[in-house]
Amino acid sequence: MADIDYSQKIPNNVNLAEDRRLQRALEAWQPKYVDWWKEMGPAGFQADDVYLRTAVDVGREGWAHFGHVQMPEYRWGIFLSEPEKDRTIGFGDLKGEPVWQEVPGEYRADLRRLIVVQGDTEPASVEQQRLLGKSAPSLYDLRNLFQVNIEEGRHLWAMVYLLFGYFGREGRDEADAMLERRSGDPDQPRILQAFNEKTPDWLSFFMFTYFTDRDGKYQLGALKESAFDPLSRTCDFMLKEEAHHMFVGASGIGRIIQRTCDLMKEYNTQDVTPHGGINLETIQRYINFHYSVSMDLFGSPKSSNAAIYYSAGLKGRFGEASKDDDHLLNSSESTFLTVSDGKIIEESSGALSLVNDDVRSDYSIDCGKGVRRWNRILSDNGVDFEMRLPHVGFHRGVGPFVDAKISPDGKVLSDEEWEASVKQWLPSEKEQAYVSSLMVPEYGVGKMAGWIAAPSSGINTKPVDFDYVRL
Ligand SMILES: [Fe+2]
Ligand SMILES: [Fe+2]
């Protein structure tokens, strides 16, 4: 296992220099990537010094180096976690056999598809977030936005390396297509719908990093189980970077809630909008929206594709080893929620067909942890309000609830009942316009916009009033 070599054009720990053909192919893709970054990455700020972390080691705790760098000069590279000695396949029909260092011919198309779908989300989110720098609530937040963007760019590199390295001509074409699709473009959209939506304001950004990046965590966790070892090792290291993205979301929403509590107390009111804050009900509606669209990314709970991927060892469940079952799922049953005759019911099915729902339900439990932390902020401030995750059937675009109308507390509604109440549950246009009216930049060192509290600490032991971005 090589250390990360930063003396090369493309930093890497995969001995790229020993594979001239692959190295040349990736070096030919690199300028196209940088062009994409300049065109579709953060609007503005490309010549400013940003305090960014860069991976310097994949193994140890202190794996990252921090320093000011201009974003186009960032050293995007290819970093895989250390190989696990004698690793064997942990699930599916080939359980117990050695993992693969090459792609078996019969799984080529499926594996390529899994990698392309994951890879496509990475540049997509950068595109979705490209205008947010212009309305950052602080330099601290501006820096966090760019850190997330830079690392999503690196995640694209992670997937593109696999495409170039293991999928020949088709892989190279797929890598080029990654730079040609555009989030929200009607002619060349990104593959998954949630990645074609806008991220128009910072409340949405924090919700996205909390809920949608967490979908990424669960997808990467499931792919990390893969029998295709290079994919497994790539995803393992991506997960390390991903943790910060979800921290940005969890802490960002927490700080908004804190600020709202402060304003509620200061002005003795429930409605903080006259004072430039974001009402708790609004935050709840944004949670409802982002949680429901993020759950759609897990696909249909019952899925024959997911069963095929599982049996073949291509994609497992999140935390496969911690699951207390046979890891084959051929003979066990499980249940999922669906709607029938106007009622929500539990339906049973073979566990193998419900792998998607297994991953999704672990995701939902994980989402609930942050909600509990936010509720602690509310109770610590003596505010009688509880944030909640809506029911799994609420506002779904994928799966058995698509044609049903389900309230956040899990009641089946008629179309009329839904229409009469949906304004209480999803952000209205007026409300979104209000949130966007708050989005004026605060670029003063250590200053915060009025709708969000300061973080309790800075990045990498630096103070909150550090010049995270030098404008
Ligand atoms: Fe990512
Ligand atoms: Fe992410």
PDB file of C-alpha atoms and ligand atoms in Angstrom, residues 118 121-122 125 151-152 155 213 220 238 242 245, ligand 1:
ATOM      1  CA  GLN A 118     -23.350   7.072  -7.196  1.00  0.00           C
ATOM      2  CA  THR A 121     -24.688  12.558  -7.430  1.00  0.00           C
ATOM      3  CA  GLU A 122     -21.282  14.024  -6.532  1.00  0.00           C
ATOM      4  CA  SER A 125     -24.706  18.471  -5.552  1.00  0.00           C
ATOM      5  CA  GLU A 151     -14.970  16.858  -1.375  1.00  0.00           C
ATOM      6  CA  GLU A 152     -17.959  16.057  -3.576  1.00  0.00           C
ATOM      7  CA  HIS A 155     -15.859  11.790  -4.666  1.00  0.00           C
ATOM      8  CA  ASP A 213     -25.734  13.585   2.318  1.00  0.00           C
ATOM      9  CA  LEU A 220     -21.666   4.323   0.391  1.00  0.00           C
ATOM     10  CA  MET A 238     -15.362   8.547   1.060  1.00  0.00           C
ATOM     11  CA  GLU A 242     -18.796  12.429   4.284  1.00  0.00           C
ATOM     12  CA  HIS A 245     -20.957  17.077   5.431  1.00  0.00           C
TER      13      HIS A 245
HETATM   14 FE    FE B   1     -20.139  12.650  -1.760  1.00  0.00          FE
END
